[in-house]
mmCIF file of C-alpha atoms in Angstrom:
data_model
loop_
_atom_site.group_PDB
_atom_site.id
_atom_site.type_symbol
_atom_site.label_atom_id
_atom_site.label_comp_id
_atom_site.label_asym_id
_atom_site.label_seq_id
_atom_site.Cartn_x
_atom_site.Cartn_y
_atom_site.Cartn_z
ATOM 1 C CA UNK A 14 0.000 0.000 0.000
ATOM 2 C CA UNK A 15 1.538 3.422 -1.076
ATOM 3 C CA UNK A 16 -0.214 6.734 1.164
ATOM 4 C CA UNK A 17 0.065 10.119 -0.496
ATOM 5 C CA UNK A 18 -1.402 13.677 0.034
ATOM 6 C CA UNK A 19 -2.657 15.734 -2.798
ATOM 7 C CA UNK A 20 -2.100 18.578 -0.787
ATOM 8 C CA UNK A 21 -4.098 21.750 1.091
ATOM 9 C CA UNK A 22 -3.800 19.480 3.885
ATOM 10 C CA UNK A 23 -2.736 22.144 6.903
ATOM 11 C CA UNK A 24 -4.712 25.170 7.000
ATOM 12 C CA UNK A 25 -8.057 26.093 6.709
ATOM 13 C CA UNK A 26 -7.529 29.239 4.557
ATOM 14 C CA UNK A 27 -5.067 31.406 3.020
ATOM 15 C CA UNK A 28 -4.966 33.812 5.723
ATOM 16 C CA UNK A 29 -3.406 32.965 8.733
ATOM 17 C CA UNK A 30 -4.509 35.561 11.260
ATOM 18 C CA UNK A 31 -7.862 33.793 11.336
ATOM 19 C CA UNK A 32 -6.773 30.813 12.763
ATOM 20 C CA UNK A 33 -5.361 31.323 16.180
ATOM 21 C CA UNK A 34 -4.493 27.587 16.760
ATOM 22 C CA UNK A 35 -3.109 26.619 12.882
ATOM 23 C CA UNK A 36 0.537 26.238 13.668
ATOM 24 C CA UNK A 37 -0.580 23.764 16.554
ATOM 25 C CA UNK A 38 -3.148 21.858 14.053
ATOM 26 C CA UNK A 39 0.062 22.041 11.101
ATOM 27 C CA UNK A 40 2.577 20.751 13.442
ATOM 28 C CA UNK A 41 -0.087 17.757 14.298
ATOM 29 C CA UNK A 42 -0.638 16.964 11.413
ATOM 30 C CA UNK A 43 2.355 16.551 9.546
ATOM 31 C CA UNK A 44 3.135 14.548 12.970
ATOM 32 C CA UNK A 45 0.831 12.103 11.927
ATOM 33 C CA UNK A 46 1.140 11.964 8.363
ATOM 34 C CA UNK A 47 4.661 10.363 9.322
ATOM 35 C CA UNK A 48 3.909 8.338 11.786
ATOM 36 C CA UNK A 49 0.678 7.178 9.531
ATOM 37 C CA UNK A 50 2.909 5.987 6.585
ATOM 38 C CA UNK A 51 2.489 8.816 3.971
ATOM 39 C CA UNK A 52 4.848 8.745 1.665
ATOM 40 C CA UNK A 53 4.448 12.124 -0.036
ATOM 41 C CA UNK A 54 2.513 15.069 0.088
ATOM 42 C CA UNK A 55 2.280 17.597 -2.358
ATOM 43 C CA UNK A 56 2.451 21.777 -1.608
ATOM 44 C CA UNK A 57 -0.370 23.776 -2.073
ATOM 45 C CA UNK A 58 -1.365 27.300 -1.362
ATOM 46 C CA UNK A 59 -3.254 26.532 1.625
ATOM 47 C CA UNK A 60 0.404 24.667 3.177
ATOM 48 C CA UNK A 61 2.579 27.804 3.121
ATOM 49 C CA UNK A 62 0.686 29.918 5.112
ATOM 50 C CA UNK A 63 3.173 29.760 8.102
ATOM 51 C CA UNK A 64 6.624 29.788 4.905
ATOM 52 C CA UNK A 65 8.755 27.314 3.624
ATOM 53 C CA UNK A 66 10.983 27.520 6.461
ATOM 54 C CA UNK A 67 8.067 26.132 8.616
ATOM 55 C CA UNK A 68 7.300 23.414 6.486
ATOM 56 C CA UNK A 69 11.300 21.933 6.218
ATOM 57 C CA UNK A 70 11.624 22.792 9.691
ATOM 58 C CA UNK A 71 8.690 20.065 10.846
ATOM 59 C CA UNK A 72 9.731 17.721 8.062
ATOM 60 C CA UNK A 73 13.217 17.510 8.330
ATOM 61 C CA UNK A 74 14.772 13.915 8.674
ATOM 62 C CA UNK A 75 11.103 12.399 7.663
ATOM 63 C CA UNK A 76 10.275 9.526 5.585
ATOM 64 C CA UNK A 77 7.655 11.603 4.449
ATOM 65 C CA UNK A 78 8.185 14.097 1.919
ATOM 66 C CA UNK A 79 7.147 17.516 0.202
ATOM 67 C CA UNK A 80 7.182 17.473 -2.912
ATOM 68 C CA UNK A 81 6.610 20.415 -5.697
ATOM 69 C CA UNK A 82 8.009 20.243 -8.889
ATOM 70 C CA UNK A 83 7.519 23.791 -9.568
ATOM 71 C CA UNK A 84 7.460 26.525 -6.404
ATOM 72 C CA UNK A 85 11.232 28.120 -6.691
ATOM 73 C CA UNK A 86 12.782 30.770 -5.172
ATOM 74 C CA UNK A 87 14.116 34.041 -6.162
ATOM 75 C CA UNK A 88 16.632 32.831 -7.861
ATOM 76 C CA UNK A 89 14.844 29.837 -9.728
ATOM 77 C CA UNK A 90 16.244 26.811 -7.326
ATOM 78 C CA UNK A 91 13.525 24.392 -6.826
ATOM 79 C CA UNK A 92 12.411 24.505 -2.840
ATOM 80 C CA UNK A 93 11.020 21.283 -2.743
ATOM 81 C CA UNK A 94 11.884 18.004 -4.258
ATOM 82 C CA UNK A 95 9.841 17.366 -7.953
ATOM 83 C CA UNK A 96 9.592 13.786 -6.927
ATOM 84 C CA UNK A 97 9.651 10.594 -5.071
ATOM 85 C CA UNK A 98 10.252 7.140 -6.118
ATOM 86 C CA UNK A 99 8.695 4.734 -3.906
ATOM 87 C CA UNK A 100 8.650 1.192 -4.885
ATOM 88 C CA UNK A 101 5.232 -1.176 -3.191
ATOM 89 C CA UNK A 102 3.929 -4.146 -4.449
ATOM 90 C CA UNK A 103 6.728 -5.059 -6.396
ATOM 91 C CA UNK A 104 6.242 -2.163 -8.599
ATOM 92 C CA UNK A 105 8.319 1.341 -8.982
ATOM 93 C CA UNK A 106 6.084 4.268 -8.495
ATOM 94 C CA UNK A 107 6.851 7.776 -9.793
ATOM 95 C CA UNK A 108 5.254 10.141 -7.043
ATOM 96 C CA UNK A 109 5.325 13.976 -8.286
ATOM 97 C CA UNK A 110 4.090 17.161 -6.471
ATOM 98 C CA UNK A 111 2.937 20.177 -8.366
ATOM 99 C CA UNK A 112 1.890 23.247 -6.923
ATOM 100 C CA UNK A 113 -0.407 26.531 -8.047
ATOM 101 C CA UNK A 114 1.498 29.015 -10.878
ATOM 102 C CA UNK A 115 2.051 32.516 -9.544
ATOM 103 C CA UNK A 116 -1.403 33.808 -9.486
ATOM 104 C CA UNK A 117 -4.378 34.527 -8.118
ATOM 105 C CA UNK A 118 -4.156 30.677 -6.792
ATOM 106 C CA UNK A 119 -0.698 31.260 -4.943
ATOM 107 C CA UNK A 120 -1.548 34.142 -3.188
ATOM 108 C CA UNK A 121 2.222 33.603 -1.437
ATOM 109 C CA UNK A 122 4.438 36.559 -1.339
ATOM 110 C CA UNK A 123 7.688 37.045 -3.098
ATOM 111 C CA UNK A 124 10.156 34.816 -2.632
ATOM 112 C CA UNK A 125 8.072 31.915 -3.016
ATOM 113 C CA UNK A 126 7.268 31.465 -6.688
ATOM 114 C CA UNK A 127 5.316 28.840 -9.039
ATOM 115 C CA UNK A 128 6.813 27.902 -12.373
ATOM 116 C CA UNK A 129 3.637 27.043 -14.899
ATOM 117 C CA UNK A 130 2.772 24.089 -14.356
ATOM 118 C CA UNK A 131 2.709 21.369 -17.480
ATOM 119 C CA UNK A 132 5.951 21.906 -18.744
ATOM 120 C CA UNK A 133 7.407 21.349 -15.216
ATOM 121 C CA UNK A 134 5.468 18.107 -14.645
ATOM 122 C CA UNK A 135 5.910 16.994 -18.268
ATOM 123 C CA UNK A 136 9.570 17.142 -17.460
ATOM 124 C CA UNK A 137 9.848 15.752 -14.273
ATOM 125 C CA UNK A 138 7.620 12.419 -15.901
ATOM 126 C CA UNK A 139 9.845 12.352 -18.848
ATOM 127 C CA UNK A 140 12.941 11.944 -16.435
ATOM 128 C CA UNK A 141 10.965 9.617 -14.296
ATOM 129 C CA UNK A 142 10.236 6.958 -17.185
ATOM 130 C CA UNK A 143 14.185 7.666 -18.779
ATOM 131 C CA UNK A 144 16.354 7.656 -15.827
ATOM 132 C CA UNK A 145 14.443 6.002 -13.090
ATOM 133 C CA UNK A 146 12.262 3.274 -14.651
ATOM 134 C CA UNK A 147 9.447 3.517 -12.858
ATOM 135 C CA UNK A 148 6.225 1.315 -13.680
ATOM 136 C CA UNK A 149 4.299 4.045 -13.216
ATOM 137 C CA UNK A 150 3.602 8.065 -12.606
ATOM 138 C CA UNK A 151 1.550 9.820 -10.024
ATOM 139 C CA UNK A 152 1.329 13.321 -10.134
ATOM 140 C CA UNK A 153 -0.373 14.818 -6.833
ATOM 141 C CA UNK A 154 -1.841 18.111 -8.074
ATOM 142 C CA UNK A 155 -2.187 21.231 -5.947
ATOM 143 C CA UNK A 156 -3.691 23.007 -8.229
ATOM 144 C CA UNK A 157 -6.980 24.451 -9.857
ATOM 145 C CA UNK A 158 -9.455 21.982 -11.233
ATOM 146 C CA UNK A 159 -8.701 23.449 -14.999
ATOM 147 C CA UNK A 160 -5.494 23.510 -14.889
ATOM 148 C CA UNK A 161 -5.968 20.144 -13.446
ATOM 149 C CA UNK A 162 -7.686 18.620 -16.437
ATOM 150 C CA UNK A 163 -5.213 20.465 -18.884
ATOM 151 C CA UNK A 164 -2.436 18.529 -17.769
ATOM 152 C CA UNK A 165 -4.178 14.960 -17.445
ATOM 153 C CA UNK A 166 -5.026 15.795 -21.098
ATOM 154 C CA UNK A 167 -1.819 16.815 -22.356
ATOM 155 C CA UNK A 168 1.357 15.247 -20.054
ATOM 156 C CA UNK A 169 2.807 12.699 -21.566
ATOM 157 C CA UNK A 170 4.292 9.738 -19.302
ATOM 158 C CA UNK A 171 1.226 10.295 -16.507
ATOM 159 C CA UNK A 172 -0.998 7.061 -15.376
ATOM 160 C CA UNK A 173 -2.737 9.429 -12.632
ATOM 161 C CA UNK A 174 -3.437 12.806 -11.505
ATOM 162 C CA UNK A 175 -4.950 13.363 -7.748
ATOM 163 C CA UNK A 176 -6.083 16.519 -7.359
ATOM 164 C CA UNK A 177 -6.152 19.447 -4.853
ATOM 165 C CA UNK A 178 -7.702 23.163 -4.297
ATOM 166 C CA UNK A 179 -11.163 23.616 -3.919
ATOM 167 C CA UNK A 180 -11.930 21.250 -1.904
ATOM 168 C CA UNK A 181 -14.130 19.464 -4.683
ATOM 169 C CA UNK A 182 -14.569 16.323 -2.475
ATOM 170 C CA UNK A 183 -15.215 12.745 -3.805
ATOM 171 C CA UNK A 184 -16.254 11.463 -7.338
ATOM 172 C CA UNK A 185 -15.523 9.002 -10.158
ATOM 173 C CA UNK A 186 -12.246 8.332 -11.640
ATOM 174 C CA UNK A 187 -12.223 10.580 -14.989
ATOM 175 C CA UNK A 188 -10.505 9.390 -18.039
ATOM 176 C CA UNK A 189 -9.032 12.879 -19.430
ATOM 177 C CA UNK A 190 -6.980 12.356 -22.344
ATOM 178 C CA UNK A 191 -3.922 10.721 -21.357
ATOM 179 C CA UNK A 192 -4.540 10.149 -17.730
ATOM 180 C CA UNK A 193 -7.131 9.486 -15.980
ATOM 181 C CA UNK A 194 -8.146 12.168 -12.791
ATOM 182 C CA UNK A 195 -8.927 10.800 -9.397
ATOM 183 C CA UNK A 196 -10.905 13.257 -6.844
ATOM 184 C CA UNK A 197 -9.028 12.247 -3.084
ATOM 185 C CA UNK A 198 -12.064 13.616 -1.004
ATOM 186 C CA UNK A 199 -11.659 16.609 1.274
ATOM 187 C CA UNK A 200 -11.772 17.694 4.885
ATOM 188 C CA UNK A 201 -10.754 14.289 6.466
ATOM 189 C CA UNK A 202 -14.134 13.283 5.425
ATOM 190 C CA UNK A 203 -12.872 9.642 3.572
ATOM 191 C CA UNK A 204 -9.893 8.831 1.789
ATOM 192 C CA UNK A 205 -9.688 7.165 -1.885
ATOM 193 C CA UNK A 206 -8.467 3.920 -2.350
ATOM 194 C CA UNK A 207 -7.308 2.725 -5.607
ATOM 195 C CA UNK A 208 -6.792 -0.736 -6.472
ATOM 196 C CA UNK A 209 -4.233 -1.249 -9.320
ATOM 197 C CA UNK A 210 -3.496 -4.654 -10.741
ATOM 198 C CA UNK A 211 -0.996 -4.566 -13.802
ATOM 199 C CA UNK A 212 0.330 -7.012 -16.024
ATOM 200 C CA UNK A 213 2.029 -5.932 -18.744
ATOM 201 C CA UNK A 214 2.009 -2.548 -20.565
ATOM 202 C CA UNK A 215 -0.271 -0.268 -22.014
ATOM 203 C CA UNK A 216 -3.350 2.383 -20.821
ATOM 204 C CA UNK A 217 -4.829 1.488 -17.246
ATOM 205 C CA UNK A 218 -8.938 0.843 -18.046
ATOM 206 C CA UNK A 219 -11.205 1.538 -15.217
ATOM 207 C CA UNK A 220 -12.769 -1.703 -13.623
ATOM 208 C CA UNK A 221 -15.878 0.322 -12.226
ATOM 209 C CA UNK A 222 -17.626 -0.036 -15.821
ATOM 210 C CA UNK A 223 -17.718 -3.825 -15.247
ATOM 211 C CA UNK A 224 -18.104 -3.730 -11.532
ATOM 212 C CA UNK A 225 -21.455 -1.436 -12.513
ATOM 213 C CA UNK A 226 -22.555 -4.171 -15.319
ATOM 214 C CA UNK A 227 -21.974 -6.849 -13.223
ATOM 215 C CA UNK A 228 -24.188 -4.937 -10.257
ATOM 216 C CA UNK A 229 -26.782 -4.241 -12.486
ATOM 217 C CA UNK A 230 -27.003 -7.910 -13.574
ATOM 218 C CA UNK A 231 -27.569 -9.190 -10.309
ATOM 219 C CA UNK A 232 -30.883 -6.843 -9.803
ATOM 220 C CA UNK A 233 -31.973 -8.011 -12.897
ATOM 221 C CA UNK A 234 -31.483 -11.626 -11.707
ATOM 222 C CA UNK A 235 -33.681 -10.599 -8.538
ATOM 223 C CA UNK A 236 -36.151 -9.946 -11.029
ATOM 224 C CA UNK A 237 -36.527 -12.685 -13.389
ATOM 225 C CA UNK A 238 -36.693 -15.057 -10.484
ATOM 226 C CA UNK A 239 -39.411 -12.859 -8.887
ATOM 227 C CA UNK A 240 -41.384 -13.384 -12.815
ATOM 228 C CA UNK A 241 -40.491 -17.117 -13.171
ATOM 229 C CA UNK A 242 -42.302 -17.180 -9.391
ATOM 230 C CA UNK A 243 -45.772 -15.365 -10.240
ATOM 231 C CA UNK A 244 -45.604 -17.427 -13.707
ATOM 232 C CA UNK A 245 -45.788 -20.360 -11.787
ATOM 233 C CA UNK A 246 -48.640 -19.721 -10.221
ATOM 234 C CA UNK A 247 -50.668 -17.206 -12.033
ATOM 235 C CA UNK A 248 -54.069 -18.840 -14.388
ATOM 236 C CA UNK A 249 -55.016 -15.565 -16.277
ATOM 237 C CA UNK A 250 -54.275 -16.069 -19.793
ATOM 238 C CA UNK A 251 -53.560 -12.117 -20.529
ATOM 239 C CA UNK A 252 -51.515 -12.085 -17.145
ATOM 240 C CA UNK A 253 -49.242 -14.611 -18.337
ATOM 241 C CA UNK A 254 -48.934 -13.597 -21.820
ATOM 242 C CA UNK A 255 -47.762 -10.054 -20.134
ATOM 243 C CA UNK A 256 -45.308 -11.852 -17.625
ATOM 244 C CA UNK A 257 -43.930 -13.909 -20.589
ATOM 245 C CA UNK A 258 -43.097 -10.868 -22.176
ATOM 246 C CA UNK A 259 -41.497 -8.915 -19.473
ATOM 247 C CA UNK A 260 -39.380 -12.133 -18.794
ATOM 248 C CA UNK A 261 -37.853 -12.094 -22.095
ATOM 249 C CA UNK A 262 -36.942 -8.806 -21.988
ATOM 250 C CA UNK A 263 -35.382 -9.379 -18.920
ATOM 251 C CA UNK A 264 -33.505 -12.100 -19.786
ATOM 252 C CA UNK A 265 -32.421 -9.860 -22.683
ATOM 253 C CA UNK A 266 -31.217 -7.239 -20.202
ATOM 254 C CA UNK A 267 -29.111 -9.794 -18.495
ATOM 255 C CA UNK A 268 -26.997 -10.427 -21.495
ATOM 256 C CA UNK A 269 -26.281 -7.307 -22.876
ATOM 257 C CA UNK A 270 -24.811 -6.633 -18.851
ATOM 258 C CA UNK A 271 -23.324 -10.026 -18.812
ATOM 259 C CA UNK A 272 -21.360 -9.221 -22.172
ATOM 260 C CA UNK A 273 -20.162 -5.478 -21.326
ATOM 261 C CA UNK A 274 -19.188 -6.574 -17.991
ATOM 262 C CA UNK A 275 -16.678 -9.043 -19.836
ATOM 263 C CA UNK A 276 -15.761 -6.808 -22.282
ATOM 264 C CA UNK A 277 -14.608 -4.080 -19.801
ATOM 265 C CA UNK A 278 -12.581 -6.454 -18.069
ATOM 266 C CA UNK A 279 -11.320 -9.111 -20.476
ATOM 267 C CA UNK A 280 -8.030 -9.402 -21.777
ATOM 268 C CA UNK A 281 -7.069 -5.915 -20.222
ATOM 269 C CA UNK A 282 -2.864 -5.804 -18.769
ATOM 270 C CA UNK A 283 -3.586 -2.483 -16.651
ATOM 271 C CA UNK A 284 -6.637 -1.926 -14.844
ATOM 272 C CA UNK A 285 -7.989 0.580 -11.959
ATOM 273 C CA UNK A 286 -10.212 0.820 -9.745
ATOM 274 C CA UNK A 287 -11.925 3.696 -7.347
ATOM 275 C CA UNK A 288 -14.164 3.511 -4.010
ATOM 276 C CA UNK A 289 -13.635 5.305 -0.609
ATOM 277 C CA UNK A 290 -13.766 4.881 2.748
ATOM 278 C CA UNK A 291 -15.650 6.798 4.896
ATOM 279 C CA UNK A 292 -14.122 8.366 7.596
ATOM 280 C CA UNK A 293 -17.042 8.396 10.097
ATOM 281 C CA UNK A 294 -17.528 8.094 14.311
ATOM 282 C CA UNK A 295 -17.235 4.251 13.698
ATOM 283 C CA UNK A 296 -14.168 4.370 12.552
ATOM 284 C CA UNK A 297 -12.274 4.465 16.002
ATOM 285 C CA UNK A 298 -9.805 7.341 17.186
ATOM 286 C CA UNK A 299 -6.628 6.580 18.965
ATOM 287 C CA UNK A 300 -6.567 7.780 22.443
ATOM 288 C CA UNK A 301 -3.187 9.233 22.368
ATOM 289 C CA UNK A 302 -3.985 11.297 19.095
ATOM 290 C CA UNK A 303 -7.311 12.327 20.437
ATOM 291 C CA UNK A 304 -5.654 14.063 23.486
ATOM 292 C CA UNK A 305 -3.414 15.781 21.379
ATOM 293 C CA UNK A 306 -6.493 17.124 19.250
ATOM 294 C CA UNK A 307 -8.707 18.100 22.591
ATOM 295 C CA UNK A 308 -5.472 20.178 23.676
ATOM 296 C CA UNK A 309 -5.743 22.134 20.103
ATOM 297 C CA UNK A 310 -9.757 21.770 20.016
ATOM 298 C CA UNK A 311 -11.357 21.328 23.239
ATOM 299 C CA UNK A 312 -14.771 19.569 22.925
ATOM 300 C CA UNK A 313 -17.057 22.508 23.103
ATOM 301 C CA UNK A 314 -14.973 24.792 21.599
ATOM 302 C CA UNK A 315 -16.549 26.640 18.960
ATOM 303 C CA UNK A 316 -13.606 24.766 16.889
ATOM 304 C CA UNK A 317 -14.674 21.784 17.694
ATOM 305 C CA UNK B 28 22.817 -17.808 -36.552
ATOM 306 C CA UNK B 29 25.438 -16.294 -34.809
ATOM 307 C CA UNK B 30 26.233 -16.215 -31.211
ATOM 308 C CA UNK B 31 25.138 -12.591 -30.805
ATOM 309 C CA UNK B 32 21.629 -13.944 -32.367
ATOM 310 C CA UNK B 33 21.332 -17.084 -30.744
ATOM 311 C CA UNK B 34 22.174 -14.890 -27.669
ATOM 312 C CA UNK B 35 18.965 -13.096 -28.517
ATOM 313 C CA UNK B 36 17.059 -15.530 -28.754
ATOM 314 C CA UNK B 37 18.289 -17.619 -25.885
ATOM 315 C CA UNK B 38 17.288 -14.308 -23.865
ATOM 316 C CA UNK B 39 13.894 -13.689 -25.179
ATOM 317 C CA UNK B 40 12.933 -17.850 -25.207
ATOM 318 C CA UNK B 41 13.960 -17.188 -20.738
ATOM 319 C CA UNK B 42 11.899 -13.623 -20.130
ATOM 320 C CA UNK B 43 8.950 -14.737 -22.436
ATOM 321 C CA UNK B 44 7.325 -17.081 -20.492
ATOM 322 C CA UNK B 45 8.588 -15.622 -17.205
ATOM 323 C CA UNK B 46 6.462 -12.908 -18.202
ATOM 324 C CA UNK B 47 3.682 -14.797 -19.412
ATOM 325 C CA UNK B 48 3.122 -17.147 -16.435
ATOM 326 C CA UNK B 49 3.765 -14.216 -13.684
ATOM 327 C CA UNK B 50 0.666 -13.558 -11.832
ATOM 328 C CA UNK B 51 -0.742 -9.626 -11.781
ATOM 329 C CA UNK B 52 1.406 -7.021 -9.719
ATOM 330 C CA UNK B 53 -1.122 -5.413 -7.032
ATOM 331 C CA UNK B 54 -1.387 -2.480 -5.509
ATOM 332 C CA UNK B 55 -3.202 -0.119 -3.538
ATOM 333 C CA UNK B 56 -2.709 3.750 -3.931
ATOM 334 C CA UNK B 57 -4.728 5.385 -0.870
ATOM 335 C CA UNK B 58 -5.209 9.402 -0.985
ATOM 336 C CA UNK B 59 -6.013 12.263 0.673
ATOM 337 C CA UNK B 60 -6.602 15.615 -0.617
ATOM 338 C CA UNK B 61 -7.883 18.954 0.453
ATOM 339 C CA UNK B 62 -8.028 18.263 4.484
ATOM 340 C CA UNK B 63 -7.842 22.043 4.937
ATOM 341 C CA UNK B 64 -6.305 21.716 8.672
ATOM 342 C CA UNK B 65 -9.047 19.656 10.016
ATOM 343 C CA UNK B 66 -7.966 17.614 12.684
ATOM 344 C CA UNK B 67 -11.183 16.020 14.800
ATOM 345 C CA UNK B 68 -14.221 14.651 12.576
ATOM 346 C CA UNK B 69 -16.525 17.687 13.464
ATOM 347 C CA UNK B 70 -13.742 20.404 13.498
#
């Protein structure tokens, strides 16, 4: 299992004199992002609200990195690695971070500046793929939805694009060109979880087409047992004739699901899959963490 | 044939059906996006 972090992750909003307790909830949670497993976590506007410094300070000498393949300084040296290479499940995986251009979405003051955007993640997969290998690219996107899409449609060398910024919450995996966009949820709400299976080369195809077919085909099994039931008992001529029919269309229904079910999956090397889990009361809290959390956010608080 | 080709094909006759018989790499990719400093489930 590989954990990453599409970014906007530590502050509410852009301006920091709002939140008097934000360093305390930033320091927390980049805490527990290590000590949870992430991986990687790209920079978005919404994480430099307290600098750069901040952010190297709290992760320095982590397993867990910030990445940004495109937020410089003054004088153009990257401040964040581009990328990650992270190998689970016997496969090498490209992890890169892109943050907002300079711009009305990287409201950040001078030093801090964002290069555009595709041709620094175009580069950063092309060296990925020529130098490193890897079996795949993930590009965690801190960045407006459209600008989003534009580089899922146009980046060569990309298998998926997670996206950051507005908070648009959770949704379907969307095929955009040459990658396909995954929505990671927002607010702590759920997380995504995307089971990959590959087996060979070629374009991932999304399993959640089948899964649907093959959903739909066991209502409409339901069904046709429910008309093969009444058939069996009912006398009326005109009632049967009906229930006949309805059958047969039915069963008709059945195998049109039954044969684009196996045509979405068959004979495919790469393959994807989307759901989330639901981050909700039943999901238990760990004590320790939770004391840490009622120090920042008393219960009661108008925080809380 | 020569030994550079029979090389060749010596090589591609022992990755072909490694290939072929190896069962599908898995793996899970879990995110998390746009958390926005929340830190308790009501917060």
């Amino acid at each position: 299992m590989l954990v990453l972090d599409a970014g906007n992750a530590l502050f509410k909003s852009t301006d920091i004199r709002e939140e008097p307790t934000a360093r305390a909830r930033a320091e927390l949670l980049l805490q527990q992002m290590e000590a949870q497993g992430y991986a990687a976590m790209a920079v978005g506007a919404r994480d430099l609200m307290l600098g750069v410094d901040f952010l190297k300070a709290r992760t320095k000498g982590t397993k867990f990195k910030l990445l940004s393949a495109n937020l410089t300084d003054a004088k153009g040296q990257l401040l964040f690695p581009a990328s990650q290479v992270v190998t689970a499940g016997g496969l090498k995986v490209g992890v890169v971070g892109v943050s907002p251009p300079t711009g009305p979405a990287l409201p950040q003051a001078p030093p801090v500046r964002g290069l555009p955007v595709l041709p620094a993640v175009s580069a950063e997969a092309r060296r990925l793929r020529k130098e490193e290998h890897v079996d795949l690219v993930v590009v965690l996107a801190a960045v407006p939805y459209d600008a989003t899409v534009r580089l899922a449609q146009d980046v060569e060398g990309v298998d998926f694009v997670v996206q950051s910024h507005e908070g648009r919450g959770e949704g379907m995996a969307q095929r955009q060109g040459l990658a396909t966009l995954i929505p990671p949820g927002e607010r702590g709400r759920q997380v995504a979880k995307l089971d990959l299976s590959i087996d060979g080369p070629g374009p991932f195809v999304d399993l959640s087409e089948s899964t649907r077919a093959r959903e739909s085909q066991r209502m409409v099994e339901n069904n046709i047992a429910r008309v093969k039931e009444r058939l069996g008992t009912e006398k009326d001529a005109a009632q049967r004739e009906m229930l006949t029919q309805t059958l047969t269309s039915f069963e008709e229904r059945r195998e049109s699901l039954r044969k684009l079910a196996d045509a979405a999956s068959a004979g495919k090397s790469r393959t994807h899959l989307l759901s989330y889990v639901q981050l909700t009361e039943s999901v238990a809290a760990d004590p320790a963490v939770q004391q840490r959390v009622d120090r920042i956010e008393p219960p009661g608080s108008a925080a809380h | 044939m020569s030994p550079r080709l029979r090389g060749f094909v010596a090589l591609a006759l022992l990755l072909v059906p490694v290939w072929a018989s190896a069962a599908p790499k898995k793996l899970v990719l879990v995110f998390t996006g746009d958390n926005g400093g929340e830190i308790a489930p009501c917060g």
